[in-house]
Structure formats: structure tokens, C-alpha cells
Amino acid sequence: MINTKPKIALAIGILCVSIFPILVRLQLSSGLISAFYRMFIAASLLLPYSIVTKKNRLPNTKILVLAILCGIIFATDIAIWNISIQHSSATQATLLANLSPVWVGIGSFLFLKNKPTLNFWIGTCIALFGMIILVGFEVFIGLHFDLPFLLALLSGILYATYILMSKNILSQIEVLPFMNIVLVSATVFLGIICFITGETFTGFTKTAWLVLFIEGTICQLIAWLLLSYATQHLRATRISLSLLGQAVLVTCFAWVFLDEKMSWLRIIGAIILLLGIRMTFYTKTFLNKI
């Protein structure tokens, strides 16, 4: 089986990331401070390990600057998505943010050597249709064109930008140095934003601190080490579309832990979404590449 390890890493990484929306919905801290501690905790754990094991070799100046920019883009994406999901319905925010495969496909077609295949575009259409069924047609029809709408849409574009940039950077640098640069730059950037906006860095409940620690270790450190490894070995288009699988897992977690309703229609939507994702992993295209 080709690329078995990256595919396994991708699957586990998506599972870890999918816990995050459930934790955000608890609203035990603000969206900005949650984003800050997610990066800060992950950086505090990874950076010392990399220094001790001498696996933190810095790249040349050009790659370093691009990786720092990548970290700022990722931090901005996480922050505005947190805000959008706390100020609108979680399903609306999820639907708009998960348009990122479309942006990745367009970006890959314009900027990357490996162009999206026809399988990708067909799979994207099928997966997005499954996403609409999963979150509900009423959400799609009743979208509110307000600030949270724009923030969620922008989050998807930033997410796509991060995936495309990281794909390029990870062809020239190892995963650990890349993650360290991204996490440190994201932490500093979000720390400055939180300070300027007057966010409180302390005074949380024990439950809130536990949630922040889980976000930093599982949803950020473990998840994105695995996803970065997968990004290094798989097409950016496949990564972005596979991340739609979060919607299925989030729905299942919300059903189990938040007592949200599960219907046969949502199950059908989840199956259609997964079939769309699976289609992009077929090595043979139906027609020629785009």
C-alpha cells in the first residue's frame, strides 16, 4: 500500500483536531486567549524537546521568514475561527471554514507543480454536498451575511493558504524545526494581540485550564505534528479535502458528549462526505488531469 504511514498519520491527526470544536463550544475562555494558549502550551512542550535532542536546526533566512509568516497565518486562522464559532452557530462556522479544499484546489492549480486531478474536483463536489446534508440544508439556506459569516469564510481561505505554504516549506525543511518556528511565531503574534485587546491571561477555573491543556497538547501539538508529516508526503489537495472528515467526527462527538441530535439524514450526509474524500485517493483518474 502506497504512503501507508502518512495516511495513518493523517487519519490520527484529523481525529485529534476534531476534538477542538467540542472544547471551543464549552466557551470556558475567550476565542483569542484559547488560541494563544493552544499555541503556547504546544510550543512549551515541543521546543525544549527539540533543543535537548538537537533536532531544532534552523533553515536559511528565506525559509525561516516563510515559516514565521506561516505561523502568523495559522494563528490568525485559529483566532478568527474561534471567534466566529462563538458568535454564530457552530454548523455555519464549520460549513464556511470547510470551503478550504476549494481554495486549496485553486491555489494548487495556480502555484504548485502537482495540479489537482479530476478526481479531486469530483470528490470535492461530492464531499461538500455531503457536508451540506450533514450540517443541514436549513443552515445552508439560512446563512447570515454578517461579521461571523465573513470571519468563518476568511478562516477557510487562511487555512488553505497555510496548507499550501506548509506543503512548499516542508519540501525544504524537517517537520520538527518547521513546527517549532510556526508555534513560536504564532504564540508571540497571538500574545501581542491578546495584550493589545486587553485579554486576561489568568484567573481561569481548573476545568478551563484542563481544556486549554488538552487543546495545546492533543489538538495542536500531536495533531499538527502528524498532519505536517502527512503534508510532507501527500498532495496538498488530498490533505485539505481529508480534513473535511473533521465534520463527521465533530458531529459524532457532539452527539455523544453534547447530546446533539443525530438523524438518518446526517448519517447519509456523513457517508457521502467520506465517499468524496475517498475518491481523491484513487490513483487512476477518470479522465485526464486538469
PDB file of C-alpha atoms in Angstrom, residues 4-288:
ATOM      1  CA  THR A   4       0.625   3.974   4.362  1.00  0.00           C
ATOM      2  CA  LYS A   5       2.355   5.845   7.211  1.00  0.00           C
ATOM      3  CA  PRO A   6       1.370   9.348   6.007  1.00  0.00           C
ATOM      4  CA  LYS A   7      -2.230   8.189   5.557  1.00  0.00           C
ATOM      5  CA  ILE A   8      -2.328   6.766   9.085  1.00  0.00           C
ATOM      6  CA  ALA A   9      -0.770   9.976  10.415  1.00  0.00           C
ATOM      7  CA  LEU A  10      -3.392  11.987   8.528  1.00  0.00           C
ATOM      8  CA  ALA A  11      -6.251   9.921   9.984  1.00  0.00           C
ATOM      9  CA  ILE A  12      -4.995  10.168  13.582  1.00  0.00           C
ATOM     10  CA  GLY A  13      -4.212  13.877  13.153  1.00  0.00           C
ATOM     11  CA  ILE A  14      -7.756  14.564  11.940  1.00  0.00           C
ATOM     12  CA  LEU A  15      -9.128  12.640  14.936  1.00  0.00           C
ATOM     13  CA  CYS A  16      -7.085  14.802  17.338  1.00  0.00           C
ATOM     14  CA  VAL A  17      -8.096  18.065  15.624  1.00  0.00           C
ATOM     15  CA  SER A  18     -11.766  17.062  15.688  1.00  0.00           C
ATOM     16  CA  ILE A  19     -11.855  17.293  19.487  1.00  0.00           C
ATOM     17  CA  PHE A  20     -11.162  21.038  19.292  1.00  0.00           C
ATOM     18  CA  PRO A  21     -14.598  22.359  18.190  1.00  0.00           C
ATOM     19  CA  ILE A  22     -16.256  20.468  21.051  1.00  0.00           C
ATOM     20  CA  LEU A  23     -13.904  22.131  23.537  1.00  0.00           C
ATOM     21  CA  VAL A  24     -14.430  25.575  21.969  1.00  0.00           C
ATOM     22  CA  ARG A  25     -18.202  25.211  22.282  1.00  0.00           C
ATOM     23  CA  LEU A  26     -17.785  24.949  26.061  1.00  0.00           C
ATOM     24  CA  GLN A  27     -16.743  28.646  25.985  1.00  0.00           C
ATOM     25  CA  LEU A  28     -14.648  28.374  29.157  1.00  0.00           C
ATOM     26  CA  SER A  29     -12.332  31.102  27.814  1.00  0.00           C
ATOM     27  CA  SER A  30     -12.433  33.697  25.050  1.00  0.00           C
ATOM     28  CA  GLY A  31     -11.628  32.743  21.459  1.00  0.00           C
ATOM     29  CA  LEU A  32      -8.409  34.768  21.390  1.00  0.00           C
ATOM     30  CA  ILE A  33      -6.978  33.546  24.690  1.00  0.00           C
ATOM     31  CA  SER A  34      -7.901  29.960  23.778  1.00  0.00           C
ATOM     32  CA  ALA A  35      -5.959  30.314  20.530  1.00  0.00           C
ATOM     33  CA  PHE A  36      -2.971  31.796  22.410  1.00  0.00           C
ATOM     34  CA  TYR A  37      -2.728  29.025  24.986  1.00  0.00           C
ATOM     35  CA  ARG A  38      -3.235  26.374  22.305  1.00  0.00           C
ATOM     36  CA  MET A  39      -0.019  27.605  20.645  1.00  0.00           C
ATOM     37  CA  PHE A  40       1.843  28.490  23.858  1.00  0.00           C
ATOM     38  CA  ILE A  41       1.349  25.082  25.508  1.00  0.00           C
ATOM     39  CA  ALA A  42       2.327  23.206  22.347  1.00  0.00           C
ATOM     40  CA  ALA A  43       5.455  25.361  21.905  1.00  0.00           C
ATOM     41  CA  SER A  44       6.411  24.941  25.590  1.00  0.00           C
ATOM     42  CA  LEU A  45       6.411  21.163  25.175  1.00  0.00           C
ATOM     43  CA  LEU A  46       7.974  20.813  21.717  1.00  0.00           C
ATOM     44  CA  LEU A  47      10.742  23.430  21.818  1.00  0.00           C
ATOM     45  CA  PRO A  48      12.645  22.048  24.890  1.00  0.00           C
ATOM     46  CA  TYR A  49      12.460  18.519  23.429  1.00  0.00           C
ATOM     47  CA  SER A  50      13.856  19.724  20.100  1.00  0.00           C
ATOM     48  CA  ILE A  51      16.699  21.611  21.804  1.00  0.00           C
ATOM     49  CA  VAL A  52      17.684  18.671  24.044  1.00  0.00           C
ATOM     50  CA  THR A  53      17.618  16.202  21.136  1.00  0.00           C
ATOM     51  CA  LYS A  54      19.356  18.729  18.850  1.00  0.00           C
ATOM     52  CA  LYS A  55      16.582  18.491  16.269  1.00  0.00           C
ATOM     53  CA  ASN A  56      15.936  22.213  16.013  1.00  0.00           C
ATOM     54  CA  ARG A  57      18.283  23.153  13.215  1.00  0.00           C
ATOM     55  CA  LEU A  58      17.195  26.461  11.727  1.00  0.00           C
ATOM     56  CA  PRO A  59      16.767  26.739   7.930  1.00  0.00           C
ATOM     57  CA  ASN A  60      18.150  29.500   5.705  1.00  0.00           C
ATOM     58  CA  THR A  61      16.769  33.018   6.054  1.00  0.00           C
ATOM     59  CA  LYS A  62      14.237  32.732   3.207  1.00  0.00           C
ATOM     60  CA  ILE A  63      12.639  29.547   4.557  1.00  0.00           C
ATOM     61  CA  LEU A  64      12.762  30.937   8.108  1.00  0.00           C
ATOM     62  CA  VAL A  65      10.818  34.054   7.103  1.00  0.00           C
ATOM     63  CA  LEU A  66       8.264  31.968   5.182  1.00  0.00           C
ATOM     64  CA  ALA A  67       7.815  29.619   8.163  1.00  0.00           C
ATOM     65  CA  ILE A  68       7.293  32.590  10.516  1.00  0.00           C
ATOM     66  CA  LEU A  69       4.705  34.005   8.107  1.00  0.00           C
ATOM     67  CA  CYS A  70       3.101  30.562   8.017  1.00  0.00           C
ATOM     68  CA  GLY A  71       2.832  30.626  11.811  1.00  0.00           C
ATOM     69  CA  ILE A  72       1.189  34.066  11.795  1.00  0.00           C
ATOM     70  CA  ILE A  73      -1.319  32.953   9.150  1.00  0.00           C
ATOM     71  CA  PHE A  74      -2.144  29.810  11.108  1.00  0.00           C
ATOM     72  CA  ALA A  75      -2.524  31.797  14.345  1.00  0.00           C
ATOM     73  CA  THR A  76      -4.851  34.283  12.645  1.00  0.00           C
ATOM     74  CA  ASP A  77      -6.908  31.426  11.218  1.00  0.00           C
ATOM     75  CA  ILE A  78      -7.345  29.739  14.614  1.00  0.00           C
ATOM     76  CA  ALA A  79      -8.192  33.031  16.349  1.00  0.00           C
ATOM     77  CA  ILE A  80     -10.854  34.221  13.919  1.00  0.00           C
ATOM     78  CA  TRP A  81     -12.374  30.741  13.657  1.00  0.00           C
ATOM     79  CA  ASN A  82     -12.661  30.598  17.453  1.00  0.00           C
ATOM     80  CA  ILE A  83     -14.377  33.989  17.421  1.00  0.00           C
ATOM     81  CA  SER A  84     -16.724  33.066  14.574  1.00  0.00           C
ATOM     82  CA  ILE A  85     -17.798  29.792  16.190  1.00  0.00           C
ATOM     83  CA  GLN A  86     -18.516  31.572  19.486  1.00  0.00           C
ATOM     84  CA  HIS A  87     -20.603  34.310  17.827  1.00  0.00           C
ATOM     85  CA  SER A  88     -22.612  32.247  15.338  1.00  0.00           C
ATOM     86  CA  SER A  89     -23.908  28.711  15.019  1.00  0.00           C
ATOM     87  CA  ALA A  90     -21.144  26.124  15.081  1.00  0.00           C
ATOM     88  CA  THR A  91     -22.598  24.475  11.981  1.00  0.00           C
ATOM     89  CA  GLN A  92     -22.487  27.711   9.967  1.00  0.00           C
ATOM     90  CA  ALA A  93     -18.890  28.369  11.005  1.00  0.00           C
ATOM     91  CA  THR A  94     -17.910  24.780  10.196  1.00  0.00           C
ATOM     92  CA  LEU A  95     -19.572  24.855   6.776  1.00  0.00           C
ATOM     93  CA  LEU A  96     -17.867  28.096   5.704  1.00  0.00           C
ATOM     94  CA  ALA A  97     -14.449  27.247   7.140  1.00  0.00           C
ATOM     95  CA  ASN A  98     -14.554  23.877   5.377  1.00  0.00           C
ATOM     96  CA  LEU A  99     -14.637  25.528   1.960  1.00  0.00           C
ATOM     97  CA  SER A 100     -10.839  25.443   2.270  1.00  0.00           C
ATOM     98  CA  PRO A 101     -10.451  22.472  -0.174  1.00  0.00           C
ATOM     99  CA  VAL A 102     -11.869  24.677  -2.916  1.00  0.00           C
ATOM    100  CA  TRP A 103      -9.295  27.388  -2.187  1.00  0.00           C
ATOM    101  CA  VAL A 104      -6.504  24.788  -1.922  1.00  0.00           C
ATOM    102  CA  GLY A 105      -7.528  23.323  -5.279  1.00  0.00           C
ATOM    103  CA  ILE A 106      -7.456  26.747  -6.931  1.00  0.00           C
ATOM    104  CA  GLY A 107      -4.143  27.620  -5.270  1.00  0.00           C
ATOM    105  CA  SER A 108      -2.604  24.277  -6.250  1.00  0.00           C
ATOM    106  CA  PHE A 109      -3.707  24.751  -9.843  1.00  0.00           C
ATOM    107  CA  LEU A 110      -2.125  28.219  -9.937  1.00  0.00           C
ATOM    108  CA  PHE A 111       1.034  27.770  -7.862  1.00  0.00           C
ATOM    109  CA  LEU A 112       2.019  24.103  -7.390  1.00  0.00           C
ATOM    110  CA  LYS A 113       3.600  21.695  -9.857  1.00  0.00           C
ATOM    111  CA  ASN A 114       1.233  18.852  -8.942  1.00  0.00           C
ATOM    112  CA  LYS A 115      -2.073  20.063 -10.385  1.00  0.00           C
ATOM    113  CA  PRO A 116      -5.402  18.853  -8.949  1.00  0.00           C
ATOM    114  CA  THR A 117      -6.789  15.820 -10.755  1.00  0.00           C
ATOM    115  CA  LEU A 118     -10.323  15.461 -11.999  1.00  0.00           C
ATOM    116  CA  ASN A 119     -10.855  13.019  -9.133  1.00  0.00           C
ATOM    117  CA  PHE A 120     -10.135  15.860  -6.704  1.00  0.00           C
ATOM    118  CA  TRP A 121     -12.737  18.207  -8.176  1.00  0.00           C
ATOM    119  CA  ILE A 122     -15.389  15.476  -8.370  1.00  0.00           C
ATOM    120  CA  GLY A 123     -14.540  14.329  -4.850  1.00  0.00           C
ATOM    121  CA  THR A 124     -14.700  17.930  -3.589  1.00  0.00           C
ATOM    122  CA  CYS A 125     -18.176  18.451  -5.060  1.00  0.00           C
ATOM    123  CA  ILE A 126     -19.419  15.172  -3.564  1.00  0.00           C
ATOM    124  CA  ALA A 127     -17.822  15.904  -0.170  1.00  0.00           C
ATOM    125  CA  LEU A 128     -19.229  19.446   0.003  1.00  0.00           C
ATOM    126  CA  PHE A 129     -22.687  18.118  -0.917  1.00  0.00           C
ATOM    127  CA  GLY A 130     -22.331  15.587   1.908  1.00  0.00           C
ATOM    128  CA  MET A 131     -21.236  18.426   4.212  1.00  0.00           C
ATOM    129  CA  ILE A 132     -24.395  20.410   3.394  1.00  0.00           C
ATOM    130  CA  ILE A 133     -26.575  17.369   4.176  1.00  0.00           C
ATOM    131  CA  LEU A 134     -24.598  16.724   7.364  1.00  0.00           C
ATOM    132  CA  VAL A 135     -24.982  20.235   8.798  1.00  0.00           C
ATOM    133  CA  GLY A 136     -28.495  20.652   7.396  1.00  0.00           C
ATOM    134  CA  PHE A 137     -29.963  22.331   4.322  1.00  0.00           C
ATOM    135  CA  GLU A 138     -31.599  24.919   6.582  1.00  0.00           C
ATOM    136  CA  VAL A 139     -28.162  26.125   7.703  1.00  0.00           C
ATOM    137  CA  PHE A 140     -27.020  26.497   4.103  1.00  0.00           C
ATOM    138  CA  ILE A 141     -30.208  28.314   3.078  1.00  0.00           C
ATOM    139  CA  GLY A 142     -30.318  30.500   6.190  1.00  0.00           C
ATOM    140  CA  LEU A 143     -26.728  31.766   6.174  1.00  0.00           C
ATOM    141  CA  HIS A 144     -26.443  35.160   7.840  1.00  0.00           C
ATOM    142  CA  PHE A 145     -24.173  37.511   5.906  1.00  0.00           C
ATOM    143  CA  ASP A 146     -22.741  39.206   8.983  1.00  0.00           C
ATOM    144  CA  LEU A 147     -19.310  39.598  10.594  1.00  0.00           C
ATOM    145  CA  PRO A 148     -19.150  35.975  11.891  1.00  0.00           C
ATOM    146  CA  PHE A 149     -20.010  34.830   8.338  1.00  0.00           C
ATOM    147  CA  LEU A 150     -17.094  36.832   6.906  1.00  0.00           C
ATOM    148  CA  LEU A 151     -14.745  35.620   9.657  1.00  0.00           C
ATOM    149  CA  ALA A 152     -15.617  31.955   9.015  1.00  0.00           C
ATOM    150  CA  LEU A 153     -15.162  32.455   5.257  1.00  0.00           C
ATOM    151  CA  LEU A 154     -11.810  34.166   5.844  1.00  0.00           C
ATOM    152  CA  SER A 155     -10.801  31.294   8.143  1.00  0.00           C
ATOM    153  CA  GLY A 156     -11.228  28.832   5.276  1.00  0.00           C
ATOM    154  CA  ILE A 157      -9.082  30.975   2.974  1.00  0.00           C
ATOM    155  CA  LEU A 158      -6.345  31.319   5.625  1.00  0.00           C
ATOM    156  CA  TYR A 159      -6.486  27.575   6.308  1.00  0.00           C
ATOM    157  CA  ALA A 160      -5.967  26.873   2.614  1.00  0.00           C
ATOM    158  CA  THR A 161      -3.096  29.379   2.470  1.00  0.00           C
ATOM    159  CA  TYR A 162      -1.421  27.668   5.423  1.00  0.00           C
ATOM    160  CA  ILE A 163      -1.690  24.220   3.818  1.00  0.00           C
ATOM    161  CA  LEU A 164      -0.265  25.433   0.506  1.00  0.00           C
ATOM    162  CA  MET A 165       2.605  27.314   2.176  1.00  0.00           C
ATOM    163  CA  SER A 166       3.456  24.477   4.546  1.00  0.00           C
ATOM    164  CA  LYS A 167       3.481  21.994   1.647  1.00  0.00           C
ATOM    165  CA  ASN A 168       6.116  24.102  -0.081  1.00  0.00           C
ATOM    166  CA  ILE A 169       8.173  24.754   3.060  1.00  0.00           C
ATOM    167  CA  LEU A 170       8.128  21.111   4.220  1.00  0.00           C
ATOM    168  CA  SER A 171       9.796  20.079   0.971  1.00  0.00           C
ATOM    169  CA  GLN A 172      12.855  22.021   2.197  1.00  0.00           C
ATOM    170  CA  ILE A 173      12.799  21.577   5.980  1.00  0.00           C
ATOM    171  CA  GLU A 174      12.087  18.812   8.502  1.00  0.00           C
ATOM    172  CA  VAL A 175       8.826  18.660  10.437  1.00  0.00           C
ATOM    173  CA  LEU A 176      10.184  19.459  13.939  1.00  0.00           C
ATOM    174  CA  PRO A 177      12.049  22.696  13.030  1.00  0.00           C
ATOM    175  CA  PHE A 178       9.047  23.799  10.958  1.00  0.00           C
ATOM    176  CA  MET A 179       6.613  23.172  13.814  1.00  0.00           C
ATOM    177  CA  ASN A 180       8.840  24.991  16.301  1.00  0.00           C
ATOM    178  CA  ILE A 181       9.033  28.085  14.109  1.00  0.00           C
ATOM    179  CA  VAL A 182       5.274  28.027  13.462  1.00  0.00           C
ATOM    180  CA  LEU A 183       4.376  27.553  17.128  1.00  0.00           C
ATOM    181  CA  VAL A 184       6.765  30.192  18.486  1.00  0.00           C
ATOM    182  CA  SER A 185       5.801  32.813  15.890  1.00  0.00           C
ATOM    183  CA  ALA A 186       2.100  32.038  16.399  1.00  0.00           C
ATOM    184  CA  THR A 187       2.468  32.287  20.192  1.00  0.00           C
ATOM    185  CA  VAL A 188       4.259  35.654  20.037  1.00  0.00           C
ATOM    186  CA  PHE A 189       1.770  37.036  17.500  1.00  0.00           C
ATOM    187  CA  LEU A 190      -1.297  35.931  19.478  1.00  0.00           C
ATOM    188  CA  GLY A 191       0.273  37.086  22.758  1.00  0.00           C
ATOM    189  CA  ILE A 192       0.680  40.602  21.342  1.00  0.00           C
ATOM    190  CA  ILE A 193      -2.909  40.609  20.007  1.00  0.00           C
ATOM    191  CA  CYS A 194      -4.287  39.405  23.354  1.00  0.00           C
ATOM    192  CA  PHE A 195      -2.295  42.066  25.229  1.00  0.00           C
ATOM    193  CA  ILE A 196      -3.467  44.861  22.907  1.00  0.00           C
ATOM    194  CA  THR A 197      -7.110  43.777  23.160  1.00  0.00           C
ATOM    195  CA  GLY A 198      -6.950  43.513  26.961  1.00  0.00           C
ATOM    196  CA  GLU A 199      -7.457  39.759  27.276  1.00  0.00           C
ATOM    197  CA  THR A 200      -6.962  38.178  30.705  1.00  0.00           C
ATOM    198  CA  PHE A 201      -4.181  35.570  30.792  1.00  0.00           C
ATOM    199  CA  THR A 202      -5.038  34.144  34.240  1.00  0.00           C
ATOM    200  CA  GLY A 203      -7.956  33.528  36.587  1.00  0.00           C
ATOM    201  CA  PHE A 204      -9.498  30.542  34.792  1.00  0.00           C
ATOM    202  CA  THR A 205     -11.194  27.629  36.514  1.00  0.00           C
ATOM    203  CA  LYS A 206      -9.439  24.273  36.868  1.00  0.00           C
ATOM    204  CA  THR A 207     -11.719  22.880  34.167  1.00  0.00           C
ATOM    205  CA  ALA A 208     -10.800  25.728  31.818  1.00  0.00           C
ATOM    206  CA  TRP A 209      -7.062  25.127  32.374  1.00  0.00           C
ATOM    207  CA  LEU A 210      -7.571  21.407  31.709  1.00  0.00           C
ATOM    208  CA  VAL A 211      -9.400  22.198  28.463  1.00  0.00           C
ATOM    209  CA  LEU A 212      -6.641  24.619  27.401  1.00  0.00           C
ATOM    210  CA  PHE A 213      -4.012  21.951  28.110  1.00  0.00           C
ATOM    211  CA  ILE A 214      -5.889  19.380  26.018  1.00  0.00           C
ATOM    212  CA  GLU A 215      -6.183  21.926  23.186  1.00  0.00           C
ATOM    213  CA  GLY A 216      -2.447  22.602  23.305  1.00  0.00           C
ATOM    214  CA  THR A 217      -1.231  19.004  23.577  1.00  0.00           C
ATOM    215  CA  ILE A 218      -3.734  16.923  21.612  1.00  0.00           C
ATOM    216  CA  CYS A 219      -5.453  19.382  19.249  1.00  0.00           C
ATOM    217  CA  GLN A 220      -2.280  21.287  18.374  1.00  0.00           C
ATOM    218  CA  LEU A 221       0.991  19.518  19.202  1.00  0.00           C
ATOM    219  CA  ILE A 222       0.120  15.890  18.452  1.00  0.00           C
ATOM    220  CA  ALA A 223      -2.412  16.684  15.723  1.00  0.00           C
ATOM    221  CA  TRP A 224      -0.228  19.050  13.709  1.00  0.00           C
ATOM    222  CA  LEU A 225       2.963  17.026  14.068  1.00  0.00           C
ATOM    223  CA  LEU A 226       1.049  14.200  12.412  1.00  0.00           C
ATOM    224  CA  LEU A 227      -0.644  16.457   9.854  1.00  0.00           C
ATOM    225  CA  SER A 228       2.646  18.155   8.979  1.00  0.00           C
ATOM    226  CA  TYR A 229       4.241  14.745   8.419  1.00  0.00           C
ATOM    227  CA  ALA A 230       1.301  13.788   6.179  1.00  0.00           C
ATOM    228  CA  THR A 231       1.562  17.105   4.329  1.00  0.00           C
ATOM    229  CA  GLN A 232       5.221  16.381   3.637  1.00  0.00           C
ATOM    230  CA  HIS A 233       4.341  13.147   1.811  1.00  0.00           C
ATOM    231  CA  LEU A 234       0.836  13.624   0.354  1.00  0.00           C
ATOM    232  CA  ARG A 235      -0.758  16.062  -2.075  1.00  0.00           C
ATOM    233  CA  ALA A 236      -1.957  19.338  -0.521  1.00  0.00           C
ATOM    234  CA  THR A 237      -5.346  18.838  -2.195  1.00  0.00           C
ATOM    235  CA  ARG A 238      -5.788  15.439  -0.552  1.00  0.00           C
ATOM    236  CA  ILE A 239      -4.816  16.842   2.845  1.00  0.00           C
ATOM    237  CA  SER A 240      -7.300  19.712   2.627  1.00  0.00           C
ATOM    238  CA  LEU A 241     -10.195  17.542   1.470  1.00  0.00           C
ATOM    239  CA  SER A 242      -9.430  14.830   4.040  1.00  0.00           C
ATOM    240  CA  LEU A 243      -9.670  17.486   6.760  1.00  0.00           C
ATOM    241  CA  LEU A 244     -13.385  17.688   5.918  1.00  0.00           C
ATOM    242  CA  GLY A 245     -13.567  14.415   7.815  1.00  0.00           C
ATOM    243  CA  GLN A 246     -13.467  16.592  10.934  1.00  0.00           C
ATOM    244  CA  ALA A 247     -17.119  17.437  10.306  1.00  0.00           C
ATOM    245  CA  VAL A 248     -18.112  13.774  10.606  1.00  0.00           C
ATOM    246  CA  LEU A 249     -16.105  13.250  13.790  1.00  0.00           C
ATOM    247  CA  VAL A 250     -17.286  16.539  15.318  1.00  0.00           C
ATOM    248  CA  THR A 251     -20.894  15.515  14.654  1.00  0.00           C
ATOM    249  CA  CYS A 252     -20.300  12.164  16.363  1.00  0.00           C
ATOM    250  CA  PHE A 253     -18.533  13.778  19.330  1.00  0.00           C
ATOM    251  CA  ALA A 254     -21.304  16.376  19.671  1.00  0.00           C
ATOM    252  CA  TRP A 255     -23.877  13.582  19.647  1.00  0.00           C
ATOM    253  CA  VAL A 256     -22.050  11.659  22.387  1.00  0.00           C
ATOM    254  CA  PHE A 257     -20.773  14.486  24.615  1.00  0.00           C
ATOM    255  CA  LEU A 258     -23.083  17.455  23.927  1.00  0.00           C
ATOM    256  CA  ASP A 259     -26.296  15.500  23.404  1.00  0.00           C
ATOM    257  CA  GLU A 260     -26.863  16.991  19.944  1.00  0.00           C
ATOM    258  CA  LYS A 261     -29.401  15.243  17.736  1.00  0.00           C
ATOM    259  CA  MET A 262     -28.328  12.593  15.245  1.00  0.00           C
ATOM    260  CA  SER A 263     -30.602  11.691  12.333  1.00  0.00           C
ATOM    261  CA  TRP A 264     -30.501   9.270   9.410  1.00  0.00           C
ATOM    262  CA  LEU A 265     -30.142  12.267   7.075  1.00  0.00           C
ATOM    263  CA  ARG A 266     -26.977  13.381   8.882  1.00  0.00           C
ATOM    264  CA  ILE A 267     -25.605   9.844   8.731  1.00  0.00           C
ATOM    265  CA  ILE A 268     -26.252   9.762   4.973  1.00  0.00           C
ATOM    266  CA  GLY A 269     -24.516  13.138   4.629  1.00  0.00           C
ATOM    267  CA  ALA A 270     -21.506  11.806   6.542  1.00  0.00           C
ATOM    268  CA  ILE A 271     -21.280   8.747   4.272  1.00  0.00           C
ATOM    269  CA  ILE A 272     -21.467  10.929   1.132  1.00  0.00           C
ATOM    270  CA  LEU A 273     -18.780  13.244   2.537  1.00  0.00           C
ATOM    271  CA  LEU A 274     -16.445  10.315   3.264  1.00  0.00           C
ATOM    272  CA  LEU A 275     -17.031   8.873  -0.211  1.00  0.00           C
ATOM    273  CA  GLY A 276     -15.999  12.226  -1.700  1.00  0.00           C
ATOM    274  CA  ILE A 277     -12.801  12.183   0.339  1.00  0.00           C
ATOM    275  CA  ARG A 278     -12.078   8.581  -0.656  1.00  0.00           C
ATOM    276  CA  MET A 279     -12.409   9.435  -4.336  1.00  0.00           C
ATOM    277  CA  THR A 280      -9.392  11.761  -4.212  1.00  0.00           C
ATOM    278  CA  PHE A 281      -7.149   8.880  -3.119  1.00  0.00           C
ATOM    279  CA  TYR A 282      -7.755   6.830  -6.251  1.00  0.00           C
ATOM    280  CA  THR A 283      -4.528   6.777  -8.231  1.00  0.00           C
ATOM    281  CA  LYS A 284      -6.303   6.447 -11.590  1.00  0.00           C
ATOM    282  CA  THR A 285      -8.236   9.480 -12.767  1.00  0.00           C
ATOM    283  CA  PHE A 286     -11.494   9.153 -14.661  1.00  0.00           C
ATOM    284  CA  LEU A 287     -10.229  11.432 -17.410  1.00  0.00           C
ATOM    285  CA  ASN A 288      -7.022  13.380 -17.924  1.00  0.00           C
TER     286      ASN A 288
END
